[in-house]
Coordinates of C-alpha atoms and ligand atoms in Angstrom, one line a residue:
M1319 CA -0.2 -0.1 0.0
K1320 CA 2.8 2.1 0.8
Q1321 CA 5.5 1.8 -2.3
I1322 CA 2.1 2.4 -4.5
A1323 CA 1.3 5.2 -2.6
N1324 CA 5.1 6.4 -3.4
E1325 CA 4.9 5.5 -6.6
M1326 CA 2.3 7.4 -7.4
S1327 CA 3.8 10.5 -5.6
A1328 CA 7.2 10.6 -7.5
V1329 CA 5.3 11.9 -10.7
Q1330 CA 4.1 14.8 -7.9
L1331 CA 7.1 15.2 -6.7
Y1332 CA 8.4 16.1 -9.7
K1333 CA 5.7 18.7 -10.9
R1334 CA 6.2 20.7 -7.0
L1335 CA 9.3 20.4 -8.0
L1336 CA 8.9 22.3 -11.2
S1337 CA 7.1 24.3 -9.5
Y1338 CA 9.9 26.4 -7.9
V1339 CA 11.7 26.3 -11.2
K1340 CA 8.9 27.8 -12.4
P1341 CA 9.4 31.9 -11.8
Y1342 CA 13.2 31.2 -13.5
W1343 CA 11.8 29.5 -16.6
L1344 CA 13.5 32.3 -18.8
V1345 CA 16.5 31.6 -18.0
F1346 CA 16.3 27.7 -17.7
A1347 CA 15.1 28.4 -22.2
A1348 CA 18.2 29.2 -22.1
V1349 CA 20.0 26.8 -20.4
I1350 CA 18.6 24.2 -22.5
L1351 CA 19.4 26.1 -25.6
S1352 CA 23.2 26.4 -24.4
M1353 CA 22.8 22.7 -24.1
L1354 CA 21.7 22.1 -27.7
V1355 CA 25.0 24.4 -29.0
Y1356 CA 27.0 21.7 -26.6
A1357 CA 25.6 19.2 -27.9
G1358 CA 26.5 20.6 -31.7
S1359 CA 30.1 21.4 -30.7
E1360 CA 30.5 18.0 -29.5
T1361 CA 29.4 16.6 -32.9
A1362 CA 30.7 19.2 -35.0
M1363 CA 34.5 18.3 -32.9
A1364 CA 33.9 14.8 -34.1
A1365 CA 33.1 16.1 -37.3
I1366 CA 35.5 17.9 -38.0
M1367 CA 38.4 15.2 -38.1
K1368 CA 37.3 14.2 -41.1
P1369 CA 38.0 17.3 -43.4
L1370 CA 41.4 17.6 -40.9
M1371 CA 42.8 13.8 -42.4
D1372 CA 41.4 13.8 -45.7
G1373 CA 42.0 17.8 -46.4
S1374 CA 45.0 18.7 -44.8
F1375 CA 47.0 15.4 -44.6
V1376 CA 45.4 13.3 -47.4
E1377 CA 45.1 15.9 -50.1
K1378 CA 46.9 18.7 -48.8
D1379 CA 44.1 20.9 -49.8
P1380 CA 45.4 24.5 -48.6
F1381 CA 42.3 25.9 -47.6
I1382 CA 41.0 23.0 -45.6
I1383 CA 44.8 23.6 -44.0
K1384 CA 44.5 27.3 -43.6
W1385 CA 41.3 26.8 -42.0
I1386 CA 41.0 23.4 -40.0
P1387 CA 42.5 26.1 -37.0
V1388 CA 40.3 28.7 -37.3
A1389 CA 37.7 26.3 -37.2
L1390 CA 39.0 24.1 -34.5
I1391 CA 39.1 27.9 -32.0
G1392 CA 35.6 28.1 -33.4
I1393 CA 33.9 25.0 -32.8
F1394 CA 35.9 25.2 -28.8
L1395 CA 34.8 28.7 -28.1
V1396 CA 30.8 27.7 -28.9
R1397 CA 31.4 25.0 -26.9
G1398 CA 33.3 26.7 -24.4
V1399 CA 30.6 29.4 -23.9
A1400 CA 27.5 26.6 -24.1
N1401 CA 29.1 24.7 -21.3
F1402 CA 29.6 28.1 -18.9
L1403 CA 26.0 28.5 -19.5
T1404 CA 24.4 25.9 -19.2
T1405 CA 26.6 25.5 -15.9
Y1406 CA 26.0 29.1 -14.7
G1407 CA 22.3 28.9 -15.5
L1408 CA 21.7 25.4 -13.5
G1409 CA 23.5 26.5 -10.9
W1410 CA 21.7 29.8 -10.1
I1411 CA 18.3 27.9 -10.9
A1412 CA 19.3 25.0 -8.1
R1413 CA 21.0 28.1 -5.8
N1414 CA 17.3 29.7 -6.1
V1415 CA 15.7 27.0 -5.2
I1416 CA 17.5 25.7 -2.5
M1417 CA 17.3 29.0 -1.2
T1418 CA 13.3 29.3 -1.1
L1419 CA 13.1 25.5 0.2
R1420 CA 15.5 26.5 2.8
T1421 CA 13.0 30.0 4.1
E1422 CA 10.1 27.7 3.1
M1423 CA 11.4 25.0 5.8
F1424 CA 12.2 27.3 8.4
D1425 CA 9.1 29.3 8.2
R1426 CA 7.8 26.2 8.7
L1427 CA 9.8 25.1 11.6
L1428 CA 8.7 28.2 13.1
T1429 CA 5.2 27.8 13.2
L1430 CA 5.2 23.2 13.6
P1431 CA 3.0 22.3 16.8
A1432 CA 5.0 21.1 20.2
S1433 CA 3.9 17.3 19.3
F1434 CA 5.5 17.7 15.7
Y1435 CA 9.0 18.3 17.9
D1436 CA 8.2 15.5 20.1
K1437 CA 8.6 13.5 17.7
S1438 CA 11.7 14.5 16.3
T1439 CA 15.1 15.1 16.8
S1440 CA 17.0 18.2 15.8
G1441 CA 19.8 16.0 14.6
Q1442 CA 16.9 14.7 11.7
L1443 CA 15.9 18.6 11.1
M1444 CA 18.6 19.7 10.4
S1445 CA 19.8 17.4 8.3
K1446 CA 16.6 18.1 6.6
L1447 CA 17.5 21.2 6.1
L1448 CA 21.4 20.9 5.2
Y1449 CA 21.5 17.7 3.3
D1450 CA 18.4 16.7 2.0
V1451 CA 17.9 20.4 0.4
E1452 CA 20.7 20.2 -1.7
Q1453 CA 20.5 16.7 -3.0
V1454 CA 17.3 17.7 -4.1
A1455 CA 18.9 20.1 -6.3
D1456 CA 22.0 18.1 -7.0
A1457 CA 19.6 15.7 -8.2
A1458 CA 17.5 17.1 -10.4
T1459 CA 20.3 19.4 -11.6
D1460 CA 22.0 16.2 -12.9
A1461 CA 19.3 15.2 -14.1
I1462 CA 18.7 17.9 -16.2
L1463 CA 21.4 18.1 -17.7
V1464 CA 22.0 14.0 -18.2
L1465 CA 18.6 14.0 -20.2
V1466 CA 18.8 17.0 -22.1
R1467 CA 22.8 17.6 -22.8
D1468 CA 23.8 13.8 -22.6
T1469 CA 21.1 12.5 -24.6
L1470 CA 22.0 15.4 -27.5
T1471 CA 25.0 14.4 -27.4
I1472 CA 24.1 11.1 -28.2
V1473 CA 21.9 11.4 -30.7
G1474 CA 24.4 13.8 -32.7
L1475 CA 27.5 12.1 -32.5
L1476 CA 25.2 8.8 -33.5
A1477 CA 23.9 10.4 -36.4
W1478 CA 27.3 11.5 -37.1
M1479 CA 28.8 7.6 -37.3
V1480 CA 25.7 6.5 -39.2
Y1481 CA 26.0 9.2 -41.3
L1482 CA 29.9 8.4 -42.1
N1483 CA 29.0 4.8 -42.4
G1484 CA 25.6 2.6 -42.3
L1485 CA 27.3 -0.7 -41.3
L1486 CA 30.0 0.0 -39.0
S1487 CA 27.8 1.9 -36.4
L1488 CA 25.4 -0.7 -36.9
I1489 CA 28.4 -3.0 -35.0
I1490 CA 29.1 -0.3 -32.5
L1491 CA 25.6 -0.4 -31.7
L1492 CA 25.6 -4.2 -30.9
T1493 CA 28.0 -3.4 -28.2
V1494 CA 26.7 -0.2 -26.6
P1495 CA 24.0 -2.5 -24.7
F1496 CA 27.1 -4.6 -23.2
I1497 CA 28.1 -1.3 -22.0
G1498 CA 25.8 -0.3 -21.2
L1499 CA 24.7 -3.1 -19.4
L1500 CA 28.1 -3.4 -17.8
V1501 CA 28.0 0.3 -16.5
Y1502 CA 24.8 -0.3 -15.1
K1503 CA 26.1 -2.6 -12.7
I1504 CA 29.0 -1.3 -11.9
S1505 CA 26.8 1.6 -10.8
A1506 CA 24.2 -0.6 -9.2
R1507 CA 26.9 -1.7 -6.7
F1508 CA 28.0 1.9 -6.2
R1509 CA 24.8 2.5 -5.0
R1510 CA 24.8 -0.1 -2.5
I1511 CA 27.8 0.3 -1.2
S1512 CA 27.5 4.2 -0.9
K1513 CA 24.6 3.6 1.1
T1514 CA 27.0 1.5 3.3
I1515 CA 29.5 4.7 3.3
Q1516 CA 26.8 7.0 4.5
D1517 CA 25.7 4.7 7.2
S1518 CA 29.4 4.0 8.7
M1519 CA 29.8 7.7 8.1
G1520 CA 27.0 8.5 10.4
D1521 CA 28.3 5.8 12.6
V1522 CA 31.8 8.0 12.7
S1523 CA 29.7 10.7 13.4
H1524 CA 27.4 9.9 15.8
T1525 CA 30.3 8.1 17.7
S1526 CA 32.6 11.5 17.8
S1527 CA 29.7 13.4 19.1
E1528 CA 28.4 11.8 21.7
V1529 CA 32.0 12.0 23.3
I1530 CA 32.1 15.5 22.3
E1531 CA 28.8 15.9 23.9
G1532 CA 29.5 13.4 27.2
H1533 CA 33.2 14.3 27.4
R1534 CA 32.4 14.7 30.9
E1535 CA 30.7 11.7 31.4
V1536 CA 33.7 9.7 29.5
K1537 CA 36.1 11.0 32.3
T1538 CA 34.2 10.6 34.8
F1539 CA 33.0 7.2 34.1
G1540 CA 36.9 6.2 32.8
S1541 CA 35.1 4.7 29.6
Q1542 CA 38.1 6.0 27.3
H1543 CA 39.0 2.8 26.5
Y1544 CA 35.4 1.5 25.8
E1545 CA 34.7 4.5 23.7
A1546 CA 37.8 3.7 22.1
K1547 CA 37.5 0.5 20.7
R1548 CA 34.1 1.0 20.0
F1549 CA 34.7 4.2 17.7
D1550 CA 37.8 2.1 15.9
K1551 CA 35.2 -0.3 15.0
V1552 CA 33.4 2.2 13.2
N1553 CA 36.5 3.5 12.0
Q1554 CA 37.6 0.4 10.7
L1555 CA 34.3 -0.6 8.8
N1556 CA 34.2 2.9 6.6
R1557 CA 37.6 2.0 5.6
R1558 CA 36.7 -1.6 4.6
Q1559 CA 33.6 0.1 3.0
R1560 CA 35.8 3.2 1.1
M1561 CA 38.6 -0.1 0.1
K1562 CA 35.5 -1.9 -1.6
K1563 CA 34.4 1.7 -3.1
I1564 CA 37.7 2.1 -4.7
A1565 CA 38.3 -1.0 -6.0
T1566 CA 34.9 -1.0 -8.1
E1567 CA 35.6 2.1 -9.2
A1568 CA 39.4 1.2 -10.2
T1569 CA 38.5 -2.0 -12.3
S1570 CA 35.2 -0.3 -13.4
Q1571 CA 36.8 1.8 -16.1
P1572 CA 39.9 -0.7 -17.1
I1573 CA 37.0 -3.0 -17.7
I1574 CA 34.8 -0.7 -20.0
E1575 CA 37.7 0.3 -21.8
L1576 CA 38.4 -3.1 -22.6
I1577 CA 35.1 -3.6 -24.2
A1578 CA 35.2 -0.2 -26.1
V1579 CA 38.5 -1.8 -27.4
L1580 CA 37.0 -4.9 -28.2
G1581 CA 34.4 -2.5 -30.5
L1582 CA 37.5 -0.5 -31.9
A1583 CA 39.4 -3.6 -32.6
V1584 CA 36.0 -5.3 -34.7
V1585 CA 35.7 -2.0 -36.7
I1586 CA 39.4 -1.8 -36.8
Y1587 CA 39.7 -5.6 -38.8
L1588 CA 36.7 -4.8 -40.6
A1589 CA 37.6 -0.9 -41.9
T1590 CA 40.6 -2.6 -43.2
L1591 CA 39.4 -5.2 -45.3
P1592 CA 40.2 -4.9 -49.2
Q1593 CA 36.7 -3.8 -50.0
M1594 CA 36.1 -1.4 -46.7
L1595 CA 39.1 -0.3 -48.3
E1596 CA 37.6 1.3 -51.4
Q1597 CA 35.2 3.2 -49.7
I1598 CA 36.8 4.6 -46.2
T1599 CA 39.0 7.1 -45.9
V1600 CA 41.4 7.5 -43.1
G1601 CA 39.8 10.7 -42.4
T1602 CA 35.8 9.1 -42.3
F1603 CA 37.7 6.3 -40.5
I1604 CA 39.1 9.0 -37.9
S1605 CA 35.9 10.8 -37.6
F1606 CA 34.5 7.8 -36.9
I1607 CA 36.4 6.5 -33.9
T1608 CA 36.6 9.6 -32.7
A1609 CA 32.7 10.0 -32.2
M1610 CA 32.6 6.5 -30.9
F1611 CA 35.0 6.9 -27.7
M1612 CA 33.6 10.8 -27.5
I1613 CA 29.7 8.9 -27.0
L1614 CA 30.9 6.7 -24.0
T1615 CA 31.2 9.6 -21.1
P1616 CA 27.3 11.1 -21.9
L1617 CA 26.6 7.3 -22.3
K1618 CA 28.1 6.5 -18.6
R1619 CA 26.0 9.3 -17.0
L1620 CA 23.4 7.9 -18.6
T1621 CA 23.2 4.4 -17.0
K1622 CA 24.0 5.9 -13.8
L1623 CA 20.9 8.5 -13.7
N1624 CA 18.6 6.2 -12.8
S1625 CA 20.6 6.3 -9.1
K1626 CA 21.0 10.0 -8.8
L1627 CA 17.0 10.2 -9.6
Q1628 CA 16.2 7.9 -6.6
A1629 CA 18.7 9.7 -4.5
G1630 CA 17.2 13.2 -5.5
I1631 CA 13.1 11.7 -5.3
A1632 CA 14.2 10.2 -1.2
A1633 CA 15.4 13.3 -0.7
A1634 CA 12.5 15.2 -2.2
D1635 CA 10.2 13.1 -0.2
S1636 CA 11.7 13.7 3.0
V1637 CA 11.9 17.3 2.1
F1638 CA 8.0 17.5 0.9
T1639 CA 7.1 15.9 3.8
M1640 CA 8.0 18.3 6.2
L1641 CA 7.0 21.1 4.3
D1642 CA 3.6 19.4 4.6
Q1643 CA 3.2 19.5 8.6
K1644 CA 0.3 20.9 9.8
P1645 CA 1.1 24.2 11.6
E1646 CA -0.3 24.7 14.4
A1647 CA -3.8 25.3 14.7
D1648 CA -4.6 29.7 15.3
T1649 CA -8.7 29.2 14.5
G1650 CA -9.4 31.5 17.7
T1651 CA -10.5 35.4 16.6
Q1652 CA -10.5 37.2 19.7
H1653 CA -8.2 40.1 20.8
L1654 CA -6.9 40.5 23.9
D1655 CA -4.5 42.7 25.0
R1656 CA -3.3 42.2 28.9
A1657 CA -5.6 40.0 30.7
R1658 CA -6.4 41.1 34.7
G1659 CA -5.4 37.1 35.0
D1660 CA -8.4 34.8 36.3
I1661 CA -7.2 31.0 34.9
R1662 CA -10.2 28.5 35.4
Y1663 CA -9.3 24.6 34.6
Q1664 CA -12.4 23.1 34.0
Q1665 CA -13.1 18.9 33.7
V1666 CA -9.3 18.9 31.4
G1667 CA -8.1 16.1 30.5
F1668 CA -5.6 15.2 28.1
Q1669 CA -3.6 12.4 26.0
Y1670 CA -0.1 12.8 23.6
D1671 CA -1.4 10.4 21.3
E1672 CA -5.0 9.2 20.0
N1673 CA -4.6 5.9 21.1
S1674 CA -1.8 6.4 24.5
R1675 CA -3.5 6.9 27.7
K1676 CA -5.5 9.3 29.7
V1677 CA -1.8 11.8 31.0
L1678 CA -5.1 14.6 32.8
E1679 CA -7.9 13.3 33.5
D1680 CA -10.9 15.7 35.1
I1681 CA -8.7 18.8 36.3
S1682 CA -10.1 21.0 37.7
F1683 CA -9.6 24.6 39.0
E1684 CA -9.5 28.4 39.5
I1685 CA -7.6 30.8 40.9
K1686 CA -7.5 34.8 40.7
A1687 CA -5.6 37.0 39.3
G1688 CA -2.1 37.9 41.0
Q1689 CA -2.6 34.4 43.3
T1690 CA -0.2 31.6 42.9
I1691 CA -1.1 28.1 42.5
A1692 CA 1.3 25.3 43.2
F1693 CA 1.3 22.1 41.9
V1694 CA 2.8 18.8 43.6
G1695 CA 3.4 15.9 42.6
Q1696 CA 5.5 12.4 41.9
S1697 CA 7.8 12.4 38.8
G1698 CA 5.4 11.8 35.9
S1699 CA 1.7 13.0 38.3
G1700 CA 1.7 15.3 34.9
K1701 CA 2.8 18.5 36.4
T1702 CA 4.1 20.2 33.4
T1703 CA 1.8 18.8 30.9
L1704 CA -0.7 20.7 32.7
V1705 CA 0.8 23.8 32.7
S1706 CA 1.7 23.7 29.1
L1707 CA -1.9 23.7 27.9
L1708 CA -2.3 26.8 29.3
P1709 CA 0.1 29.1 26.3
R1710 CA -1.6 26.0 23.9
F1711 CA 1.2 24.0 23.2
Y1712 CA -0.7 21.5 23.5
S1713 CA -4.9 21.3 23.1
P1714 CA -7.6 19.7 26.0
T1715 CA -8.7 16.3 24.4
S1716 CA -12.0 17.6 27.0
G1717 CA -13.0 20.5 28.9
Q1718 CA -11.6 24.0 28.6
I1719 CA -9.3 26.4 29.6
F1720 CA -10.1 29.7 30.4
I1721 CA -8.5 33.1 30.7
D1722 CA -10.8 35.3 32.2
E1723 CA -13.6 34.2 31.3
T1724 CA -12.7 34.0 27.8
D1725 CA -12.1 30.0 26.8
I1726 CA -8.6 30.1 25.5
S1727 CA -9.0 28.1 22.4
Q1728 CA -11.0 31.0 21.0
L1729 CA -7.8 33.8 21.5
R1730 CA -5.3 34.7 19.0
L1731 CA -2.5 32.2 19.8
L1732 CA 0.4 35.6 19.5
D1733 CA -2.1 37.3 22.2
L1734 CA -2.6 34.7 24.7
R1735 CA 0.9 33.9 24.8
K1736 CA 1.9 37.6 25.1
Q1737 CA -0.1 37.2 28.5
I1738 CA 2.6 34.2 30.0
S1739 CA 5.9 34.1 30.2
L1740 CA 7.7 30.5 31.2
V1741 CA 10.5 30.1 33.4
N1742 CA 12.0 26.4 32.9
Q1743 CA 13.4 23.7 34.6
Q1744 CA 16.3 24.1 31.6
V1745 CA 16.8 28.0 30.9
I1746 CA 17.1 28.2 27.0
L1747 CA 19.8 30.9 26.2
F1748 CA 20.9 32.3 22.9
N1749 CA 23.9 32.8 21.7
D1750 CA 23.8 36.2 22.4
T1751 CA 24.8 38.7 24.5
I1752 CA 23.2 39.1 28.3
A1753 CA 22.1 42.4 27.5
N1754 CA 19.9 40.7 24.1
N1755 CA 19.1 37.7 26.3
I1756 CA 17.0 39.3 28.5
A1757 CA 15.5 41.4 26.7
Y1758 CA 14.5 38.9 24.3
G1759 CA 11.5 38.9 22.3
H1760 CA 11.0 42.2 22.2
Q1761 CA 10.5 43.9 19.0
G1762 CA 12.8 47.0 18.5
G1763 CA 15.2 48.0 21.0
V1764 CA 14.4 48.6 24.8
E1765 CA 16.4 51.1 26.7
E1766 CA 19.4 50.1 29.2
E1767 CA 18.4 51.2 31.9
R1768 CA 14.8 48.7 32.2
I1769 CA 17.5 46.0 31.5
I1770 CA 19.4 46.1 33.8
A1771 CA 16.6 47.5 36.4
A1772 CA 15.1 44.0 35.5
A1773 CA 18.8 42.7 36.2
K1774 CA 19.0 43.9 39.5
A1775 CA 15.2 42.0 40.5
A1776 CA 16.8 39.8 39.3
H1777 CA 19.4 39.9 41.6
A1778 CA 22.0 38.9 38.6
W1779 CA 23.3 42.0 38.2
E1780 CA 25.6 41.6 40.8
F1781 CA 27.3 38.6 38.4
I1782 CA 27.0 40.5 35.5
Q1783 CA 28.9 43.5 36.7
K1784 CA 31.8 41.6 37.4
L1785 CA 31.6 40.6 34.1
P1786 CA 34.6 42.1 31.7
Q1787 CA 32.2 43.5 29.3
G1788 CA 28.9 43.7 31.7
L1789 CA 25.8 43.3 30.2
Q1790 CA 27.7 43.1 26.4
T1791 CA 29.1 39.3 27.4
Q1792 CA 28.6 37.1 24.7
V1793 CA 26.9 33.6 26.7
G1794 CA 28.3 31.3 24.3
Q1795 CA 26.0 28.6 23.1
N1796 CA 23.0 28.0 25.1
G1797 CA 24.4 30.3 28.3
I1798 CA 27.5 27.3 28.2
L1799 CA 29.7 30.2 29.9
L1800 CA 27.9 30.4 32.8
S1801 CA 26.5 28.6 35.4
G1802 CA 23.4 27.1 36.6
G1803 CA 22.2 29.4 38.8
Q1804 CA 23.3 32.2 37.2
R1805 CA 21.6 31.2 33.8
Q1806 CA 18.4 30.7 35.7
R1807 CA 18.6 34.8 37.1
L1808 CA 18.8 35.5 33.5
A1809 CA 15.5 34.0 32.8
I1810 CA 14.2 35.4 36.1
A1811 CA 15.0 39.0 33.9
R1812 CA 13.8 38.1 30.8
A1813 CA 10.2 37.5 32.2
L1814 CA 10.3 40.4 34.1
L1815 CA 11.1 42.2 31.2
R1816 CA 8.5 40.8 29.8
D1817 CA 5.8 42.0 32.2
T1818 CA 3.5 39.8 31.7
P1819 CA 0.1 39.2 33.9
I1820 CA 0.7 35.4 34.3
L1821 CA 3.8 33.5 34.6
I1822 CA 4.5 29.9 34.6
L1823 CA 7.3 28.4 36.5
D1824 CA 8.6 25.0 36.5
E1825 CA 11.3 25.1 39.1
A1826 CA 14.4 23.7 39.3
T1827 CA 14.5 20.0 41.0
A1828 CA 18.6 20.6 41.8
S1829 CA 18.9 22.5 44.7
L1830 CA 21.5 25.2 44.6
D1831 CA 23.9 26.3 47.5
S1832 CA 22.0 28.4 49.9
E1833 CA 23.6 31.7 49.0
A1834 CA 22.8 31.2 44.9
E1835 CA 19.7 29.9 46.7
R1836 CA 18.9 32.6 48.3
H1837 CA 19.6 34.8 45.3
I1838 CA 17.0 33.3 43.3
Q1839 CA 14.5 32.4 46.2
S1840 CA 14.2 36.3 46.5
A1841 CA 14.4 37.1 42.7
L1842 CA 10.8 35.0 41.9
E1843 CA 9.8 36.5 44.7
N1844 CA 10.1 39.2 42.9
L1845 CA 9.2 38.2 39.6
M1846 CA 5.5 36.7 41.3
Q1847 CA 4.4 39.7 42.4
S1848 CA 1.2 41.0 41.5
R1849 CA 0.9 37.9 38.4
T1850 CA -1.0 35.2 38.9
T1851 CA 1.3 32.2 38.7
L1852 CA 1.5 28.5 38.4
V1853 CA 4.2 27.0 40.1
I1854 CA 6.1 23.3 39.6
A1855 CA 6.7 23.2 43.5
H1856 CA 10.1 21.2 44.8
R1857 CA 11.0 24.2 47.6
L1858 CA 8.8 24.4 50.8
S1859 CA 8.9 27.8 51.0
T1860 CA 7.4 28.2 47.6
I1861 CA 4.8 25.8 48.3
E1862 CA 4.0 27.2 51.5
K1863 CA 3.4 30.9 50.3
A1864 CA 0.6 29.5 47.4
D1865 CA -2.6 30.6 47.6
L1866 CA -3.9 27.2 46.7
I1867 CA -1.4 23.8 46.4
V1868 CA -2.7 21.2 44.0
V1869 CA -1.9 17.7 44.9
M1870 CA -1.5 15.7 41.4
H1871 CA -1.2 11.8 41.3
D1872 CA -1.3 9.7 38.2
G1873 CA -3.0 12.5 36.1
H1874 CA -5.8 12.9 38.6
I1875 CA -6.7 15.6 41.7
V1876 CA -6.3 14.3 44.2
E1877 CA -6.1 17.4 46.9
T1878 CA -6.6 21.0 47.2
G1879 CA -6.0 23.4 49.8
T1880 CA -3.6 25.9 51.6
H1881 CA -0.6 24.6 53.3
Q1882 CA -1.7 23.8 56.9
Q1883 CA -5.6 22.3 55.6
L1884 CA -4.0 19.4 54.1
L1885 CA -0.9 19.0 56.5
D1886 CA -4.2 19.0 59.1
K1887 CA -5.8 16.6 56.7
G1888 CA -3.0 14.0 57.0
Q1889 CA -3.6 12.3 53.4
H1890 CA -1.4 12.6 50.8
Y1891 CA 0.0 16.2 51.0
A1892 CA 1.5 15.1 54.2
E1893 CA 2.8 11.9 53.3
L1894 CA 4.5 13.6 50.0
H1895 CA 5.3 16.9 52.6
R1896 CA 6.8 14.0 54.9
L1897 CA 9.5 12.4 52.7
Q1898 CA 10.2 15.0 50.6
F1899 CA 10.4 17.8 53.2
Q1900 CA 11.4 15.9 56.8
Q1901 CA 14.7 17.1 57.1
H1902 CA 14.4 20.5 56.8
Ligands
LIG190 N1 5.7 15.3 24.5 C1 5.3 14.0 25.8 N2 5.1 13.1 24.9 C2 4.2 11.7 25.3 N3 3.9 11.5 26.8 C3 4.4 12.7 27.1 C4 5.3 13.8 27.0 N4 5.3 14.5 27.2 C5 5.1 13.5 28.7 N5 4.8 12.4 28.7 C6 4.3 11.3 29.1 O1 2.8 12.3 30.1 C7 3.2 11.8 31.7 C8 3.3 13.2 32.9 O2 4.3 13.9 32.1 P1 5.1 15.3 32.4 O3 5.9 15.6 32.7 O4 3.5 16.1 32.6 O5 5.1 14.3 34.2 P2 5.7 15.6 35.9 O6 4.7 15.6 36.7 O7 6.6 17.1 35.0 O8 7.2 14.9 36.1 P3 8.6 15.5 36.5 O9 7.9 16.0 38.1 O10 9.2 14.6 36.7 O11 8.3 16.5 35.7 C9 4.5 11.1 32.1 O12 3.9 9.6 32.1 C10 5.0 11.5 30.4 O13 5.7 9.8 29.9
LIG191 MG1 7.7 18.1 35.0

């Protein structure tokens, strides 16, 4: 079933790809024309051999002796210009198509839902954007080149050979299928080896990148020897596959030449038979042989076309599949400038996949603007899932969520998310300056005073000040140059500057040293002030101060109340509290 669907879509893929070339049809037409000229000049080159031999050497015709060199230069000039136009024009179209495809893919990445990212790894997505797009353009360019230019060249040369001598052409034509078959077989082997080389290259890069990223683990676990052995294995495999390819390459060329020479030997034998010698001049003979050898190269490329196309089709499929992913549903129409911040969940249920189990069931609670609600519960009980429904990273499978009495599914996505700041367990920083990281998401500039004020309230100013370049310090990829606590404080400063009525806080489980902890604690208190806060709490102090505590278990709410109420009740919360905080 899937196979048939794929076969059918190959045609659609071509059509779709062609639609990207359409805007450049004028250049494309010029390219085709120059290919025609090129094919003509190739034939002319074989053809000029006849007057060159007969006229110049045999008959010593002064006119021909004078004009042959000029004609040769002329042919090469035309051929060169045609070649340049073809290569440049095709390259120009291909680069434009690649850029368009990349832009579309990147735009799509910006609008894809969280569920899409759950299912794909960043490595896969990157390779689509980097390699697959190139491969599509590569294959398409090659296909056009071979289908048009090489085919025309072959036709031109063959026509010339038939014109020179029909019988000899027929003999040559008989060897063509053998050469074709052989080249086809060899390229099939190439394809198989190339695939395993690709895979083993993947292994090499995979194994080494694991060591590069996990260098701390490798060191602490003392697993250098183990990793070295693992790498040696993939490295050896890669070398063996490469050698297979080199061996195939090294034998294929001589074998093809041998077959060609067999054909040549037959031609020479026949051409020098007494009956033949009467009709065939030296010029005809040399011209014929030249054409015969010139046919080999385009013929070789023609037989390789299919494998190239297959790779291109696979890549195009991967690119277009990504482009066809449905973007986040944004069907809400209602505007919301700034919410007050009342939040109500009403019998909310959720599952990540239609056929997976329910992660949330019958979740109902309500908080007023400015209040803090804390979610506690075992790992995997659904806390992160619950809060990620609020910015509509996922949509509830049942029930509704309201902000200020408006169902959030009625709101425009942009307006909804404008109301919410997110401070996560894993802080994501961008490879930019501290100032730009704090002001991230603000269109246009933000005055430095406001950034500094936010940094101060987030207790980040203490350490920023001490950095040699202050706010202009580059933080490195994902803030690698900062400590965990410093990163968190930058995230808090970012949320403070954004100043949204609603705040979602997924507290870090790992506690920091008491000094940093104290800083972050009071930074968070600054941030939570006069904001509706949903906090997934691990710190006792946060939980104690919350206006409402929701205790989760296995996707359900099992208890709600204040700290004291729940302790008095002596059930789930009291138990959790005893387990988690007994040492405090
Ligand atoms: N993207 C996802 N796709 C499918 N299932 C998921 C996804 N994220 C979480 N889950 C599942 O949903 C359940 C709830 O996960 P969730 O992350 O909400 O728990 P949590 O209460 O936040 O746990 P923790 O305290 O460890 O952060 C878990 O069983 C988890 O396996
Ligand atoms: Mg969580």
